[in-house]
Short mmCIF file of C-alpha atoms in Angstrom, two decimals:
data_model
loop_
_atom_site.label_atom_id
_atom_site.label_comp_id
_atom_site.label_asym_id
_atom_site.label_seq_id
_atom_site.Cartn_x
_atom_site.Cartn_y
_atom_site.Cartn_z
CA MET K 1 -177.92 107.01 -72.94
CA SER K 2 -175.45 104.55 -74.44
CA GLN K 3 -175.59 106.14 -77.89
CA TYR K 4 -174.76 109.55 -76.41
CA LEU K 5 -171.86 108.01 -74.51
CA LEU K 6 -170.44 106.59 -77.74
CA ILE K 7 -170.73 110.01 -79.41
CA ALA K 8 -168.94 111.52 -76.41
CA LEU K 9 -166.09 109.00 -76.78
CA LEU K 10 -165.66 110.24 -80.35
CA ALA K 11 -166.11 113.95 -79.72
CA VAL K 12 -164.35 114.66 -76.42
CA PRO K 13 -160.76 113.78 -77.49
CA VAL K 14 -160.86 115.79 -80.72
CA LEU K 15 -162.53 118.78 -79.04
CA THR K 16 -159.87 118.69 -76.32
CA ALA K 17 -157.20 118.65 -79.03
CA VAL K 18 -158.73 121.81 -80.54
CA VAL K 19 -158.73 123.46 -77.11
CA LEU K 20 -155.08 122.54 -76.52
CA TRP K 21 -154.10 124.03 -79.87
CA SER K 22 -156.11 127.17 -79.00
CA LEU K 23 -154.49 127.74 -75.61
CA PRO K 24 -151.92 130.52 -75.24
CA VAL K 25 -148.30 129.54 -75.60
CA VAL K 26 -147.69 130.47 -71.97
CA VAL K 27 -149.61 127.38 -70.85
CA GLY K 28 -147.02 124.89 -69.62
CA GLU K 29 -146.31 121.63 -71.38
CA ARG K 30 -146.95 119.68 -68.20
CA VAL K 31 -150.42 121.25 -67.99
CA ALA K 32 -151.13 119.99 -71.51
CA ALA K 33 -150.02 116.48 -70.57
CA LEU K 34 -152.17 116.67 -67.43
CA VAL K 35 -155.21 117.77 -69.45
CA GLY K 36 -154.57 114.94 -71.91
CA SER K 37 -154.30 112.45 -69.05
CA ILE K 38 -157.56 113.61 -67.47
CA VAL K 39 -159.48 113.56 -70.74
CA SER K 40 -158.09 110.19 -71.85
CA GLY K 41 -158.86 108.85 -68.38
CA LEU K 42 -162.47 109.99 -68.77
CA VAL K 43 -162.60 108.32 -72.20
CA LEU K 44 -161.34 105.08 -70.63
CA ILE K 45 -163.98 105.28 -67.90
CA GLY K 46 -166.64 105.99 -70.52
CA SER K 47 -165.55 103.01 -72.61
CA LEU K 48 -165.68 100.75 -69.56
CA VAL K 49 -169.18 102.00 -68.70
CA LEU K 50 -170.32 101.40 -72.27
CA TRP K 51 -168.76 97.93 -72.26
CA TRP K 52 -170.44 97.12 -68.95
CA ASP K 53 -173.77 98.28 -70.36
CA LEU K 54 -173.24 96.10 -73.42
CA ARG K 55 -172.56 93.06 -71.23
CA HIS K 56 -175.46 93.71 -68.85
CA PRO K 57 -178.08 90.93 -68.95
CA HIS K 58 -180.86 93.30 -70.02
CA CYS K 59 -178.95 94.18 -73.21
CA PRO K 60 -180.81 92.39 -76.06
CA CYS K 61 -177.74 92.20 -78.28
CA THR K 62 -175.95 90.03 -75.72
CA HIS K 63 -178.54 87.28 -76.08
CA GLU K 64 -178.68 87.77 -79.85
CA PHE K 65 -174.93 87.41 -80.06
CA VAL K 66 -175.08 84.05 -78.30
CA ASP K 67 -178.10 82.62 -80.02
CA THR K 68 -178.07 83.87 -83.62
CA PRO K 69 -177.20 80.93 -85.92
CA ALA K 70 -176.08 83.33 -88.68
CA LEU K 71 -173.00 84.11 -86.61
CA ARG K 72 -171.79 80.58 -87.17
CA THR K 73 -171.53 81.24 -90.90
CA LEU K 74 -170.95 85.00 -90.86
CA PRO K 75 -168.52 85.70 -87.99
CA GLY K 76 -167.87 89.37 -87.52
CA LYS K 77 -171.39 90.48 -88.44
CA LEU K 78 -172.12 93.73 -86.62
CA LEU K 79 -174.78 93.46 -83.94
CA PRO K 80 -175.30 97.15 -83.26
CA TYR K 81 -175.46 98.56 -79.75
CA ALA K 82 -175.29 102.25 -78.78
CA ASP K 83 -176.51 102.75 -82.33
CA THR K 84 -176.58 106.23 -83.89
CA ASP K 85 -177.71 106.41 -87.52
CA LEU K 86 -178.04 109.85 -89.15
CA SER K 87 -178.14 110.96 -92.77
CA TRP K 88 -174.82 112.53 -93.76
CA ILE K 89 -174.47 112.68 -97.58
CA PRO K 90 -177.91 111.63 -98.85
CA GLN K 91 -176.94 111.98 -102.53
CA LEU K 92 -174.43 109.14 -102.08
CA ASP K 93 -176.45 107.25 -99.46
CA VAL K 94 -173.65 107.83 -96.94
CA ARG K 95 -174.72 107.93 -93.31
CA PHE K 96 -173.12 108.85 -90.01
CA HIS K 97 -173.77 105.43 -88.56
CA VAL K 98 -171.79 104.35 -85.49
CA ALA K 99 -172.40 101.36 -83.26
CA VAL K 100 -170.45 98.89 -81.13
CA ASP K 101 -170.66 95.23 -80.21
CA GLY K 102 -168.60 92.61 -78.41
CA ILE K 103 -165.91 92.61 -81.11
CA SER K 104 -165.29 96.36 -81.18
CA MET K 105 -165.63 97.23 -77.48
CA PRO K 106 -162.44 95.47 -76.26
CA LEU K 107 -160.47 97.28 -78.97
CA ILE K 108 -162.02 100.64 -78.07
CA THR K 109 -161.14 100.07 -74.42
CA LEU K 110 -157.59 99.05 -75.39
CA THR K 111 -157.27 102.28 -77.40
CA ALA K 112 -158.46 104.39 -74.48
CA LEU K 113 -156.06 102.65 -72.10
CA LEU K 114 -152.99 103.06 -74.32
CA VAL K 115 -153.71 106.73 -75.01
CA LEU K 116 -154.09 107.29 -71.26
CA VAL K 117 -150.76 105.67 -70.39
CA CYS K 118 -149.07 107.60 -73.22
CA CYS K 119 -150.38 110.88 -71.79
CA LEU K 120 -149.30 109.87 -68.28
CA TYR K 121 -145.86 108.98 -69.62
CA SER K 122 -145.60 112.47 -71.14
CA LEU K 123 -146.13 114.13 -67.75
CA LYS K 124 -142.46 113.59 -66.91
CA ILE K 125 -140.76 112.03 -69.91
CA THR K 126 -140.88 114.31 -72.91
CA PRO K 127 -139.13 114.34 -76.29
CA ARG K 128 -136.06 116.55 -76.54
CA ILE K 129 -137.76 118.76 -79.08
CA GLY K 130 -140.49 119.59 -76.55
CA ARG K 131 -143.80 120.87 -77.97
CA VAL K 132 -145.70 118.49 -75.71
CA ARG K 133 -148.96 120.40 -76.13
CA SER K 134 -149.07 119.65 -79.85
CA LEU K 135 -147.99 116.06 -79.25
CA ILE K 136 -150.80 115.45 -76.76
CA ALA K 137 -153.32 117.07 -79.13
CA LEU K 138 -152.24 114.75 -81.95
CA LEU K 139 -152.51 111.71 -79.68
CA LEU K 140 -156.10 112.70 -78.87
CA VAL K 141 -156.93 113.12 -82.57
CA ILE K 142 -155.51 109.64 -83.17
CA GLU K 143 -157.74 108.35 -80.36
CA THR K 144 -160.83 109.79 -82.04
CA GLY K 145 -159.85 108.30 -85.41
CA VAL K 146 -159.19 104.85 -84.01
CA ILE K 147 -162.35 104.71 -81.87
CA GLY K 148 -164.32 105.97 -84.87
CA THR K 149 -162.91 103.21 -87.06
CA PHE K 150 -163.81 100.57 -84.48
CA SER K 151 -167.37 101.91 -84.19
CA ALA K 152 -168.15 102.88 -87.81
CA ALA K 153 -171.14 101.02 -89.26
CA ASP K 154 -170.93 102.67 -92.69
CA LEU K 155 -168.11 101.80 -95.10
CA VAL K 156 -167.47 105.41 -96.17
CA LEU K 157 -167.45 106.55 -92.53
CA PHE K 158 -165.08 103.66 -91.80
CA PHE K 159 -162.78 104.98 -94.52
CA VAL K 160 -162.95 108.55 -93.21
CA PHE K 161 -162.03 107.58 -89.65
CA PHE K 162 -159.37 105.22 -91.03
CA GLU K 163 -157.76 108.19 -92.82
CA ILE K 164 -158.03 110.59 -89.87
CA VAL K 165 -155.33 108.60 -88.10
CA LEU K 166 -152.71 108.93 -90.84
CA ILE K 167 -151.64 112.59 -90.78
CA PRO K 168 -151.37 112.85 -86.95
CA MET K 169 -149.17 109.73 -86.81
CA TRP K 170 -147.08 111.03 -89.72
CA LEU K 171 -146.48 114.25 -87.77
CA VAL K 172 -145.68 112.37 -84.57
CA ILE K 173 -142.96 110.36 -86.35
CA ASP K 174 -141.61 113.28 -88.39
CA ILE K 175 -141.48 115.92 -85.63
CA TRP K 176 -140.87 113.97 -82.43
CA GLY K 177 -138.96 111.01 -83.85
CA ASP K 178 -135.30 110.06 -83.47
CA HIS K 179 -133.42 113.34 -82.90
CA HIS K 180 -130.16 111.74 -84.02
CA ASP K 181 -131.42 111.03 -87.54
CA ARG K 182 -133.69 113.74 -88.95
CA PRO K 183 -133.48 112.50 -92.60
CA GLY K 184 -134.18 108.95 -91.42
CA ARG K 185 -137.24 109.86 -89.41
CA ARG K 186 -138.64 111.97 -92.25
CA ARG K 187 -138.12 109.09 -94.67
CA ALA K 188 -139.79 106.71 -92.22
CA ALA K 189 -142.77 109.06 -91.78
CA ASN K 190 -143.18 109.56 -95.53
CA THR K 191 -142.96 105.83 -96.24
CA PHE K 192 -145.56 105.17 -93.55
CA VAL K 193 -148.07 107.65 -94.93
CA LEU K 194 -147.52 106.77 -98.61
CA MET K 195 -147.85 103.02 -98.07
CA THR K 196 -150.93 103.44 -95.91
CA VAL K 197 -152.59 105.85 -98.35
CA LEU K 198 -151.97 103.32 -101.13
CA GLY K 199 -153.64 100.63 -99.03
CA SER K 200 -156.53 102.96 -98.22
CA ALA K 201 -157.07 103.70 -101.92
CA LEU K 202 -157.30 99.98 -102.70
CA MET K 203 -159.69 99.51 -99.79
CA LEU K 204 -161.93 102.34 -101.00
CA LEU K 205 -162.10 100.82 -104.48
CA GLY K 206 -163.27 97.59 -102.89
CA PHE K 207 -165.94 99.47 -100.92
CA LEU K 208 -167.17 101.10 -104.13
CA LEU K 209 -167.45 97.71 -105.81
CA ILE K 210 -169.56 96.48 -102.90
CA HIS K 211 -171.82 99.53 -103.23
CA ARG K 212 -172.15 98.95 -106.96
CA GLN K 213 -173.47 95.45 -106.36
CA THR K 214 -175.56 96.06 -103.25
CA GLY K 215 -176.53 99.74 -103.40
CA THR K 216 -175.52 100.42 -99.81
CA PHE K 217 -172.52 101.11 -97.59
CA ASP K 218 -174.30 100.07 -94.39
CA LEU K 219 -172.46 97.31 -92.53
CA VAL K 220 -175.52 96.18 -90.59
CA PHE K 221 -177.51 95.66 -93.79
CA LEU K 222 -174.54 94.05 -95.53
CA GLY K 223 -174.09 91.66 -92.62
CA GLU K 224 -177.70 90.54 -93.01
CA HIS K 225 -177.49 90.46 -96.83
CA PRO K 226 -173.88 89.62 -97.77
CA LEU K 227 -172.54 89.83 -101.30
CA ARG K 228 -172.41 86.21 -102.39
CA GLY K 229 -170.18 84.64 -105.00
CA GLY K 230 -166.52 83.69 -105.00
CA HIS K 231 -165.62 85.08 -108.42
CA GLY K 232 -166.07 88.23 -110.50
CA ILE K 233 -166.85 91.48 -108.72
CA PRO K 234 -167.09 89.96 -105.21
CA LEU K 235 -163.64 88.41 -105.64
CA ALA K 236 -162.18 91.66 -106.99
CA ALA K 237 -163.64 93.58 -104.04
CA ALA K 238 -162.28 91.02 -101.57
CA VAL K 239 -158.78 91.17 -103.06
CA LEU K 240 -158.71 94.98 -103.02
CA ILE K 241 -160.00 95.20 -99.46
CA ALA K 242 -157.66 92.45 -98.25
CA LEU K 243 -154.67 94.24 -99.79
CA GLY K 244 -155.70 97.51 -98.15
CA PHE K 245 -155.98 95.92 -94.73
CA ALA K 246 -152.81 93.85 -95.25
CA VAL K 247 -150.82 97.08 -95.66
CA LYS K 248 -152.12 98.30 -92.32
CA MET K 249 -151.55 95.09 -90.35
CA PRO K 250 -148.96 94.74 -92.04
CA LEU K 251 -148.44 91.37 -93.75
CA TRP K 252 -145.44 90.32 -95.82
CA PRO K 253 -144.39 91.74 -98.29
CA LEU K 254 -146.32 94.93 -97.49
CA HIS K 255 -144.59 95.40 -94.14
CA ILE K 256 -141.66 97.45 -95.43
CA TRP K 257 -142.87 100.68 -93.79
CA LEU K 258 -143.14 99.24 -90.28
CA PRO K 259 -139.55 98.71 -88.99
CA ASP K 260 -138.34 102.21 -89.84
CA ALA K 261 -141.55 103.80 -88.55
CA HIS K 262 -141.10 102.10 -85.17
CA ALA K 263 -137.36 102.69 -84.99
CA LYS K 264 -137.68 106.43 -85.69
CA ALA K 265 -140.94 107.17 -83.82
CA PRO K 266 -140.93 108.51 -80.25
CA THR K 267 -141.87 106.07 -77.53
CA VAL K 268 -145.54 107.08 -77.37
CA GLY K 269 -145.76 106.92 -81.16
CA SER K 270 -144.38 103.38 -81.23
CA VAL K 271 -146.79 102.31 -78.47
CA LEU K 272 -149.86 103.56 -80.33
CA LEU K 273 -148.61 102.42 -83.70
CA ALA K 274 -148.14 98.83 -82.51
CA GLY K 275 -150.86 98.80 -79.88
CA VAL K 276 -153.83 100.11 -81.87
CA LEU K 277 -153.03 101.26 -85.41
CA LEU K 278 -152.00 97.80 -86.62
CA LYS K 279 -155.32 96.51 -85.26
CA LEU K 280 -157.24 98.62 -87.75
CA GLY K 281 -156.22 96.18 -90.49
CA SER K 282 -157.04 92.97 -88.65
CA TYR K 283 -160.30 94.43 -87.33
CA GLY K 284 -161.27 95.46 -90.85
CA MET K 285 -160.74 91.93 -92.15
CA ILE K 286 -162.98 90.52 -89.45
CA ARG K 287 -165.59 93.26 -89.69
CA VAL K 288 -165.78 93.72 -93.48
CA LEU K 289 -164.27 90.77 -95.36
CA LEU K 290 -165.79 87.87 -93.44
CA PRO K 291 -169.41 88.98 -93.06
CA VAL K 292 -169.83 91.05 -96.24
CA LEU K 293 -167.88 88.89 -98.73
CA PRO K 294 -167.92 85.37 -97.21
CA ASP K 295 -167.62 83.37 -100.45
CA ALA K 296 -164.90 85.57 -101.95
CA THR K 297 -163.04 85.52 -98.63
CA ALA K 298 -163.12 81.71 -98.73
CA THR K 299 -161.55 81.88 -102.19
CA ILE K 300 -158.62 84.02 -101.07
CA ALA K 301 -158.29 82.52 -97.56
CA PRO K 302 -155.52 79.99 -98.44
CA TYR K 303 -153.46 82.77 -100.03
CA LEU K 304 -154.03 85.05 -97.04
CA ALA K 305 -152.93 82.21 -94.77
CA GLY K 306 -149.83 81.58 -96.88
CA PHE K 307 -148.67 85.21 -96.80
CA SER K 308 -149.42 85.31 -93.06
CA VAL K 309 -147.19 82.31 -92.41
CA VAL K 310 -144.42 83.86 -94.53
CA ALA K 311 -144.77 86.97 -92.32
CA ILE K 312 -144.34 84.79 -89.22
CA ILE K 313 -141.12 83.21 -90.48
CA ALA K 314 -139.71 86.33 -92.15
CA GLY K 315 -140.41 88.48 -89.09
CA SER K 316 -138.79 85.95 -86.76
CA LEU K 317 -135.67 85.55 -88.91
CA ALA K 318 -135.35 89.33 -89.19
CA CYS K 319 -135.52 89.61 -85.40
CA LEU K 320 -132.55 87.26 -85.05
CA ALA K 321 -130.48 89.66 -87.17
CA GLN K 322 -131.41 92.93 -85.42
CA THR K 323 -129.02 95.01 -83.32
CA ASP K 324 -131.53 97.77 -82.46
CA VAL K 325 -134.03 96.96 -79.72
CA LYS K 326 -136.93 98.93 -81.26
CA ARG K 327 -136.43 97.42 -84.70
CA LEU K 328 -136.37 93.96 -83.11
CA ILE K 329 -139.71 94.59 -81.40
CA ALA K 330 -141.07 96.02 -84.66
CA TYR K 331 -140.17 92.90 -86.62
CA SER K 332 -141.68 90.79 -83.84
CA SER K 333 -144.96 92.62 -84.53
CA VAL K 334 -144.77 91.48 -88.15
CA GLY K 335 -144.63 87.89 -86.93
CA HIS K 336 -147.42 88.31 -84.39
CA MET K 337 -149.71 90.01 -86.89
CA GLY K 338 -148.93 87.08 -89.21
CA PHE K 339 -150.42 84.78 -86.59
CA ILE K 340 -153.52 86.98 -86.47
CA GLY K 341 -153.79 86.87 -90.27
CA LEU K 342 -153.56 83.07 -90.16
CA GLY K 343 -156.33 82.92 -87.56
CA ILE K 344 -158.61 85.09 -89.69
CA ALA K 345 -157.87 83.00 -92.78
CA THR K 346 -159.00 79.78 -91.08
CA MET K 347 -162.56 81.18 -90.92
CA SER K 348 -163.10 78.79 -88.02
CA PRO K 349 -164.42 79.60 -84.53
CA GLU K 350 -161.11 78.66 -82.90
CA GLY K 351 -159.01 80.65 -85.34
CA LEU K 352 -161.21 83.75 -85.14
CA ASN K 353 -161.28 83.61 -81.34
CA GLY K 354 -157.51 83.35 -81.39
CA ALA K 355 -157.16 86.28 -83.79
CA LEU K 356 -159.45 88.49 -81.72
CA TYR K 357 -157.68 87.51 -78.51
CA ALA K 358 -154.21 87.96 -80.01
CA ASN K 359 -155.24 91.44 -81.19
CA ILE K 360 -155.80 92.55 -77.60
CA ALA K 361 -152.85 90.65 -76.14
CA HIS K 362 -150.43 91.98 -78.76
CA GLY K 363 -151.55 95.55 -78.10
CA ILE K 364 -150.90 95.25 -74.37
CA ILE K 365 -147.66 93.26 -74.54
CA THR K 366 -146.04 95.17 -77.39
CA GLY K 367 -147.12 98.45 -75.84
CA LEU K 368 -145.19 97.48 -72.69
CA LEU K 369 -142.21 96.32 -74.76
CA PHE K 370 -141.99 99.65 -76.57
CA PHE K 371 -142.29 101.57 -73.31
CA LEU K 372 -139.39 99.54 -71.92
CA ALA K 373 -137.38 100.02 -75.11
CA GLY K 374 -137.95 103.76 -74.75
CA ALA K 375 -136.85 103.67 -71.11
CA ILE K 376 -133.64 101.86 -72.05
CA LYS K 377 -132.97 104.26 -74.94
CA ASP K 378 -133.57 107.31 -72.74
CA ARG K 379 -130.96 106.10 -70.26
CA HIS K 380 -128.32 105.15 -72.85
CA ASP K 381 -129.19 107.68 -75.58
CA THR K 382 -129.19 104.80 -78.07
CA GLY K 383 -131.19 101.72 -78.93
CA ASP K 384 -128.18 99.85 -80.31
CA LEU K 385 -127.79 96.63 -78.35
CA ARG K 386 -124.03 96.63 -78.95
CA ALA K 387 -123.65 100.07 -77.39
CA ILE K 388 -126.01 99.40 -74.48
CA GLY K 389 -124.03 96.36 -73.39
CA ARG K 390 -125.07 93.60 -71.04
CA ALA K 391 -125.80 93.15 -67.33
CA LEU K 392 -129.05 95.12 -67.34
CA TYR K 393 -130.22 92.99 -64.42
CA ALA K 394 -127.38 94.41 -62.33
CA ARG K 395 -127.50 97.99 -63.61
CA LEU K 396 -131.29 98.44 -64.00
CA PRO K 397 -132.85 95.46 -62.22
CA ARG K 398 -136.48 96.63 -62.34
CA ILE K 399 -136.39 97.56 -66.02
CA GLY K 400 -134.46 94.38 -66.81
CA GLY K 401 -136.97 92.26 -64.92
CA LEU K 402 -139.95 93.90 -66.61
CA LEU K 403 -138.30 93.44 -70.00
CA THR K 404 -137.88 89.72 -69.32
CA TYR K 405 -141.50 89.51 -68.20
CA ALA K 406 -142.77 91.22 -71.36
CA CYS K 407 -140.55 89.09 -73.60
CA LEU K 408 -141.84 85.89 -71.99
CA ALA K 409 -145.41 87.10 -72.50
CA SER K 410 -144.71 87.92 -76.15
CA LEU K 411 -143.17 84.53 -76.90
CA GLY K 412 -146.33 82.85 -75.62
CA LEU K 413 -145.44 81.55 -72.14
CA PRO K 414 -148.51 79.76 -70.66
CA GLY K 415 -150.13 81.79 -67.92
CA LEU K 416 -149.52 85.09 -69.71
CA ALA K 417 -151.69 86.85 -72.29
CA GLY K 418 -149.63 85.93 -75.36
CA PHE K 419 -150.27 82.19 -75.01
CA TRP K 420 -153.99 81.91 -75.70
CA GLY K 421 -154.14 83.71 -79.02
CA GLU K 422 -151.38 81.67 -80.66
CA MET K 423 -152.70 78.40 -79.23
CA LEU K 424 -156.22 79.00 -80.55
CA ILE K 425 -154.90 80.16 -83.94
CA LEU K 426 -152.85 76.98 -84.37
CA LEU K 427 -155.87 74.93 -83.31
CA GLY K 428 -157.97 76.82 -85.86
CA ALA K 429 -155.42 76.02 -88.58
CA TYR K 430 -155.71 72.35 -87.61
CA HIS K 431 -159.52 72.59 -87.91
CA PRO K 432 -160.17 75.24 -90.59
CA ALA K 433 -163.64 75.89 -91.97
CA ASP K 434 -165.13 72.93 -93.82
CA TRP K 435 -164.92 74.65 -97.21
CA LEU K 436 -161.15 75.29 -96.94
CA PRO K 437 -158.37 72.81 -97.89
CA ARG K 438 -157.47 71.19 -94.57
CA THR K 439 -154.18 69.66 -95.76
CA THR K 440 -152.90 73.08 -96.82
CA PHE K 441 -153.76 74.60 -93.48
CA ILE K 442 -152.16 71.76 -91.53
CA VAL K 443 -148.91 72.34 -93.43
CA LEU K 444 -149.18 76.05 -92.68
CA MET K 445 -149.89 75.24 -89.03
CA VAL K 446 -146.64 73.26 -88.79
CA ILE K 447 -144.65 76.10 -90.37
CA ALA K 448 -146.31 78.62 -88.06
CA GLY K 449 -145.39 76.38 -85.13
CA LEU K 450 -141.76 76.61 -86.22
CA GLY K 451 -142.22 80.36 -86.24
CA ALA K 452 -143.34 80.19 -82.62
CA VAL K 453 -140.10 78.37 -81.80
CA LEU K 454 -138.12 81.10 -83.59
CA THR K 455 -140.05 83.69 -81.57
CA ALA K 456 -138.85 82.05 -78.37
CA ALA K 457 -135.32 81.95 -79.78
CA TYR K 458 -134.99 85.65 -80.56
CA PHE K 459 -136.62 86.84 -77.34
CA LEU K 460 -134.46 84.54 -75.21
CA ARG K 461 -131.44 85.75 -77.18
CA LEU K 462 -132.47 89.35 -76.41
CA ILE K 463 -132.78 88.55 -72.70
CA ARG K 464 -129.38 86.86 -72.65
CA ASN K 465 -127.57 89.58 -74.61
CA LEU K 466 -129.10 92.54 -72.84
CA ASN K 467 -129.85 91.44 -69.28
CA GLN K 468 -127.21 88.91 -68.35
CA GLY K 469 -123.47 89.38 -67.93
CA ASP K 470 -120.84 90.63 -65.49
CA PRO K 471 -121.55 94.27 -64.54
CA ALA K 472 -117.84 94.81 -63.84
CA GLU K 473 -117.19 94.60 -67.57
CA TYR K 474 -119.32 97.68 -68.28
CA PRO K 475 -118.83 101.27 -67.12
CA ALA K 476 -121.02 102.69 -64.40
CA ALA K 477 -124.28 104.07 -65.71
CA PRO K 478 -124.54 107.87 -65.81
CA PHE K 479 -127.99 107.77 -64.23
CA ALA K 480 -129.34 106.85 -60.83
CA VAL K 481 -133.04 106.12 -61.37
CA ASP K 482 -133.87 102.57 -62.35
CA LEU K 483 -137.64 102.95 -62.73
CA SER K 484 -139.21 106.33 -62.04
CA ARG K 485 -142.60 106.72 -60.41
CA ILE K 486 -144.25 107.94 -63.58
CA GLU K 487 -142.82 104.97 -65.50
CA LEU K 488 -144.07 102.61 -62.82
CA ALA K 489 -147.56 104.15 -63.02
CA THR K 490 -147.45 103.84 -66.81
CA PHE K 491 -146.15 100.29 -67.03
CA ALA K 492 -148.12 98.76 -64.13
CA PRO K 493 -151.59 98.57 -65.79
CA LEU K 494 -150.13 96.80 -68.82
CA ALA K 495 -148.09 94.40 -66.68
CA VAL K 496 -151.14 93.52 -64.57
CA LEU K 497 -153.36 92.98 -67.62
CA ILE K 498 -150.81 90.61 -69.16
CA VAL K 499 -151.07 88.18 -66.27
CA ALA K 500 -154.81 88.78 -65.73
CA LEU K 501 -155.69 87.89 -69.32
CA GLY K 502 -153.27 84.97 -69.19
CA LEU K 503 -154.98 83.47 -66.15
CA TRP K 504 -158.57 84.39 -67.03
CA PRO K 505 -158.81 84.23 -70.84
CA PHE K 506 -162.58 83.85 -70.88
CA THR K 507 -162.84 87.42 -69.67
CA LEU K 508 -162.44 88.24 -73.36
CA LEU K 509 -163.45 84.99 -75.03
CA ASN K 510 -166.94 85.28 -73.54
CA GLU K 511 -167.38 88.52 -75.49
CA TRP K 512 -167.24 86.82 -78.86
CA MET K 513 -169.04 83.55 -78.19
CA LEU K 514 -167.68 81.97 -81.36
CA LEU K 515 -166.66 78.69 -79.75
#
């Protein structure tokens, strides 16, 4: 039954999107948001059931994941569960092969959760342009593409699902983005899609090189029989694939599309862009680079770590200079994804655990931050910190308090979800894989630690500049509602998960068993 459940997780959202587009225009926008909420809620329930089935003691892959020695040298190797393997394009040996394991299931569940809260948010809070039915349909198509990417066990299928996400997100930014700046949002949408298509093209070239050497696109087979060698074609494939995924994460200097995309996107677009779309790149590195090209990945790992650390510092310094709250959060994502890139580059159990954990934590925390940024912008009709003013604690105490909570989680306060990923990543940089230059990684660890200090600096600066101050110095707010019921229902699951994962980190760490 598990394989049919996985197919349902892929099919139900996109079929619902087709139905929404087929409905008569007279169907209300709130009905569309309600349908999206129900369907995405069912997808979340289905993902939890599938995850529970994966973790159940009778599941053979659970024991294999713990006991297989190959995982010590090939982390990220797919151990298929809910496996469906059908011939698709036999002339090219391309198969419709989908499967999940302990690495992909948390990300699938995160995707389902964020799409659900985005649909719930749209029940009451809609973009000024309206057209909620089309917006919900596009969000459901994005959900199918992301879940498909996280479950694809064939490299060509991985590429197809990877590309499915692009056009819907481009439309979300271009149509429902910042209504004050139509040229700016179109430029941001075009830059997003062009940069990502360029990265996808490089990634596909790398996949073709792998097929040329191995004769297969199957990730399960490639995990068992990796392409060895740190030079020549394996190295070329690793560089191309790493560049493709680095655009998606994004790592410096390929991050140029991200700040504008976040600043111009609607709230739900920013939440999904930061919460799940950036994870496609980091997941791809763990799922494809490490197990399929281990020797070539070891060759490029110090360079990947170096660019990741530059992303940490550059993102943090850019945050200190921002005056727009959404752009600040966007640049903070560059820094956090830099930490994840550093963890992957260590190729060590600690670093990989930290990268996997930080993937989930970043999705939850940054999703909440973008929701709060949207709530603040909706009430002030601007995201400019200078125009919003101070004393948010006095004017909007619940939103101000939640913003402080999310900022503290993002800067890595112990006891909240953001702490464990960064801590394990820095530990992994201190103990990288035996075949990597330890002195280099220790230097990078120290620089990344300075980046963590800068992260605390810009978030505390944001809290001081936005939340604190004398309310008498600012005019009375033209709104009465601090935190609406629908916002509370949307934000609460993310806020609860932040503290739950901070207090019980092994809820996720037990999934990967890399320590």
